[in-house]
Amino acid sequence: MSGFSERLSALRRGAGMTQAELAKKLGISKSSVSMYECGNREPEFDLLEKMADLLQVDMNVLLGRGEPLVNNDPELTAYLEALRDRPEMRALFRLSQNATREDVETAVTILEALRSKHEDT
């Protein structure tokens, strides 16, 4: 399962979860999540399935058999870095995942108005 630990950690962070939050949702201890992410332990198949479902990825991606997490698109890389480095961006992304298209468009309009207001001052 080479690379699994890095993928799990990246997907967890991308979902905006701490190790403790992931552990609670999986019904395991935080130390187990830590051991999986450090590569000191490997989960059983049923837990892998649960992880993939919870992180909303195909199990093959979690195992490194699917789409890579790294992309050569500079714009996408910038977005991923913002999600990684800015908790408020992760919160905004999480909220938008289940929003309707109209809700997202309304939010974009509001954010553009706020940005314009700050540029005028």
PDB file of C-alpha atoms in Angstrom:
ATOM      1  CA  MET A   1       0.000   0.000   0.000  1.00  0.00           C
ATOM      2  CA  SER A   2       2.806   2.351  -0.910  1.00  0.00           C
ATOM      3  CA  GLY A   3       1.686   5.964  -0.735  1.00  0.00           C
ATOM      4  CA  PHE A   4      -1.582   5.121   1.002  1.00  0.00           C
ATOM      5  CA  SER A   5      -0.577   7.014   4.134  1.00  0.00           C
ATOM      6  CA  GLU A   6       0.135  10.208   2.178  1.00  0.00           C
ATOM      7  CA  ARG A   7      -3.097   9.894   0.199  1.00  0.00           C
ATOM      8  CA  LEU A   8      -5.165   9.349   3.315  1.00  0.00           C
ATOM      9  CA  SER A   9      -3.620  12.378   4.994  1.00  0.00           C
ATOM     10  CA  ALA A  10      -4.091  14.587   1.913  1.00  0.00           C
ATOM     11  CA  LEU A  11      -7.690  13.484   1.375  1.00  0.00           C
ATOM     12  CA  ARG A  12      -8.525  13.988   5.050  1.00  0.00           C
ATOM     13  CA  ARG A  13      -7.048  17.491   5.044  1.00  0.00           C
ATOM     14  CA  GLY A  14      -8.765  18.208   1.735  1.00  0.00           C
ATOM     15  CA  ALA A  15     -12.067  17.281   3.352  1.00  0.00           C
ATOM     16  CA  GLY A  16     -11.275  19.752   6.136  1.00  0.00           C
ATOM     17  CA  MET A  17     -11.144  17.097   8.841  1.00  0.00           C
ATOM     18  CA  THR A  18      -8.759  16.602  11.710  1.00  0.00           C
ATOM     19  CA  GLN A  19      -7.481  13.144  12.555  1.00  0.00           C
ATOM     20  CA  ALA A  20      -9.833  13.137  15.540  1.00  0.00           C
ATOM     21  CA  GLU A  21     -12.850  14.010  13.373  1.00  0.00           C
ATOM     22  CA  LEU A  22     -12.031  11.296  10.844  1.00  0.00           C
ATOM     23  CA  ALA A  23     -11.490   8.779  13.634  1.00  0.00           C
ATOM     24  CA  LYS A  24     -14.846   9.584  15.207  1.00  0.00           C
ATOM     25  CA  LYS A  25     -16.671   9.217  11.876  1.00  0.00           C
ATOM     26  CA  LEU A  26     -14.919   5.909  11.222  1.00  0.00           C
ATOM     27  CA  GLY A  27     -15.535   4.630  14.746  1.00  0.00           C
ATOM     28  CA  ILE A  28     -11.833   4.158  15.475  1.00  0.00           C
ATOM     29  CA  SER A  29      -9.283   5.889  17.691  1.00  0.00           C
ATOM     30  CA  LYS A  30      -7.354   9.004  16.684  1.00  0.00           C
ATOM     31  CA  SER A  31      -4.137   7.054  17.258  1.00  0.00           C
ATOM     32  CA  SER A  32      -5.257   4.503  14.638  1.00  0.00           C
ATOM     33  CA  VAL A  33      -5.741   7.276  12.072  1.00  0.00           C
ATOM     34  CA  SER A  34      -2.328   8.643  13.017  1.00  0.00           C
ATOM     35  CA  MET A  35      -0.729   5.217  12.555  1.00  0.00           C
ATOM     36  CA  TYR A  36      -2.393   4.823   9.129  1.00  0.00           C
ATOM     37  CA  GLU A  37      -1.144   8.259   8.075  1.00  0.00           C
ATOM     38  CA  CYS A  38       2.374   7.551   9.346  1.00  0.00           C
ATOM     39  CA  GLY A  39       2.461   4.230   7.509  1.00  0.00           C
ATOM     40  CA  ASN A  40       2.844   2.236  10.730  1.00  0.00           C
ATOM     41  CA  ARG A  41      -0.383   0.328  10.217  1.00  0.00           C
ATOM     42  CA  GLU A  42      -2.665  -0.712   7.348  1.00  0.00           C
ATOM     43  CA  PRO A  43      -6.467  -0.803   7.613  1.00  0.00           C
ATOM     44  CA  GLU A  44      -8.596  -3.846   6.887  1.00  0.00           C
ATOM     45  CA  PHE A  45     -10.614  -3.908   3.652  1.00  0.00           C
ATOM     46  CA  ASP A  46     -13.937  -2.963   5.267  1.00  0.00           C
ATOM     47  CA  LEU A  47     -12.344   0.078   6.906  1.00  0.00           C
ATOM     48  CA  LEU A  48     -10.768   1.064   3.574  1.00  0.00           C
ATOM     49  CA  GLU A  49     -14.248   0.999   2.023  1.00  0.00           C
ATOM     50  CA  LYS A  50     -15.604   3.140   4.835  1.00  0.00           C
ATOM     51  CA  MET A  51     -12.710   5.616   4.454  1.00  0.00           C
ATOM     52  CA  ALA A  52     -13.277   5.923   0.711  1.00  0.00           C
ATOM     53  CA  ASP A  53     -17.009   6.484   1.193  1.00  0.00           C
ATOM     54  CA  LEU A  54     -16.450   9.045   3.913  1.00  0.00           C
ATOM     55  CA  LEU A  55     -13.790  10.908   1.903  1.00  0.00           C
ATOM     56  CA  GLN A  56     -15.994  10.667  -1.210  1.00  0.00           C
ATOM     57  CA  VAL A  57     -13.391   9.007  -3.413  1.00  0.00           C
ATOM     58  CA  ASP A  58     -13.201   5.708  -5.212  1.00  0.00           C
ATOM     59  CA  MET A  59     -11.261   3.178  -3.167  1.00  0.00           C
ATOM     60  CA  ASN A  60      -8.798   2.867  -6.070  1.00  0.00           C
ATOM     61  CA  VAL A  61      -7.899   6.552  -5.668  1.00  0.00           C
ATOM     62  CA  LEU A  62      -7.298   6.012  -1.958  1.00  0.00           C
ATOM     63  CA  LEU A  63      -5.036   3.072  -2.822  1.00  0.00           C
ATOM     64  CA  GLY A  64      -3.226   4.986  -5.569  1.00  0.00           C
ATOM     65  CA  ARG A  65      -4.687   3.011  -8.453  1.00  0.00           C
ATOM     66  CA  GLY A  66      -6.890   5.784  -9.799  1.00  0.00           C
ATOM     67  CA  GLU A  67      -6.561   9.436 -10.608  1.00  0.00           C
ATOM     68  CA  PRO A  68      -3.493  11.066  -9.106  1.00  0.00           C
ATOM     69  CA  LEU A  69      -3.908  13.731  -6.433  1.00  0.00           C
ATOM     70  CA  VAL A  70      -1.279  15.870  -8.149  1.00  0.00           C
ATOM     71  CA  ASN A  71      -2.305  17.879 -11.164  1.00  0.00           C
ATOM     72  CA  ASN A  72      -0.137  19.951 -13.510  1.00  0.00           C
ATOM     73  CA  ASP A  73      -2.792  22.671 -13.827  1.00  0.00           C
ATOM     74  CA  PRO A  74      -1.338  25.789 -12.100  1.00  0.00           C
ATOM     75  CA  GLU A  75      -4.777  27.263 -11.419  1.00  0.00           C
ATOM     76  CA  LEU A  76      -5.951  24.040  -9.766  1.00  0.00           C
ATOM     77  CA  THR A  77      -2.725  23.879  -7.768  1.00  0.00           C
ATOM     78  CA  ALA A  78      -3.341  27.428  -6.493  1.00  0.00           C
ATOM     79  CA  TYR A  79      -6.879  26.473  -5.435  1.00  0.00           C
ATOM     80  CA  LEU A  80      -5.641  23.360  -3.647  1.00  0.00           C
ATOM     81  CA  GLU A  81      -2.974  25.375  -1.838  1.00  0.00           C
ATOM     82  CA  ALA A  82      -5.606  27.903  -0.710  1.00  0.00           C
ATOM     83  CA  LEU A  83      -7.775  25.054   0.575  1.00  0.00           C
ATOM     84  CA  ARG A  84      -4.783  23.592   2.383  1.00  0.00           C
ATOM     85  CA  ASP A  85      -3.528  26.842   3.906  1.00  0.00           C
ATOM     86  CA  ARG A  86      -6.713  28.778   4.665  1.00  0.00           C
ATOM     87  CA  PRO A  87      -9.286  27.231   7.022  1.00  0.00           C
ATOM     88  CA  GLU A  88     -11.904  29.771   5.953  1.00  0.00           C
ATOM     89  CA  MET A  89     -11.525  28.622   2.334  1.00  0.00           C
ATOM     90  CA  ARG A  90     -12.051  25.011   3.416  1.00  0.00           C
ATOM     91  CA  ALA A  91     -15.182  26.076   5.307  1.00  0.00           C
ATOM     92  CA  LEU A  92     -16.482  27.931   2.257  1.00  0.00           C
ATOM     93  CA  PHE A  93     -15.771  24.939   0.018  1.00  0.00           C
ATOM     94  CA  ARG A  94     -17.455  22.510   2.441  1.00  0.00           C
ATOM     95  CA  LEU A  95     -20.555  24.705   2.570  1.00  0.00           C
ATOM     96  CA  SER A  96     -20.707  24.985  -1.208  1.00  0.00           C
ATOM     97  CA  GLN A  97     -20.485  21.242  -1.849  1.00  0.00           C
ATOM     98  CA  ASN A  98     -24.145  20.620  -1.048  1.00  0.00           C
ATOM     99  CA  ALA A  99     -25.451  23.994  -2.218  1.00  0.00           C
ATOM    100  CA  THR A 100     -27.619  24.398  -5.279  1.00  0.00           C
ATOM    101  CA  ARG A 101     -26.187  26.048  -8.364  1.00  0.00           C
ATOM    102  CA  GLU A 102     -28.355  29.103  -7.659  1.00  0.00           C
ATOM    103  CA  ASP A 103     -27.050  29.334  -4.091  1.00  0.00           C
ATOM    104  CA  VAL A 104     -23.446  29.203  -5.310  1.00  0.00           C
ATOM    105  CA  GLU A 105     -24.155  31.889  -7.925  1.00  0.00           C
ATOM    106  CA  THR A 106     -25.718  34.084  -5.223  1.00  0.00           C
ATOM    107  CA  ALA A 107     -22.702  33.564  -2.965  1.00  0.00           C
ATOM    108  CA  VAL A 108     -20.345  34.477  -5.827  1.00  0.00           C
ATOM    109  CA  THR A 109     -22.323  37.669  -6.473  1.00  0.00           C
ATOM    110  CA  ILE A 110     -22.127  38.603  -2.782  1.00  0.00           C
ATOM    111  CA  LEU A 111     -18.372  37.913  -2.641  1.00  0.00           C
ATOM    112  CA  GLU A 112     -17.784  39.959  -5.804  1.00  0.00           C
ATOM    113  CA  ALA A 113     -19.742  42.866  -4.270  1.00  0.00           C
ATOM    114  CA  LEU A 114     -17.689  42.639  -1.071  1.00  0.00           C
ATOM    115  CA  ARG A 115     -14.438  42.586  -3.034  1.00  0.00           C
ATOM    116  CA  SER A 116     -15.559  45.582  -5.088  1.00  0.00           C
ATOM    117  CA  LYS A 117     -16.482  47.447  -1.896  1.00  0.00           C
ATOM    118  CA  HIS A 118     -13.006  46.820  -0.435  1.00  0.00           C
ATOM    119  CA  GLU A 119     -11.294  47.883  -3.672  1.00  0.00           C
ATOM    120  CA  ASP A 120     -13.218  51.185  -3.636  1.00  0.00           C
ATOM    121  CA  THR A 121     -12.014  52.066  -0.135  1.00  0.00           C
TER     122      THR A 121
END
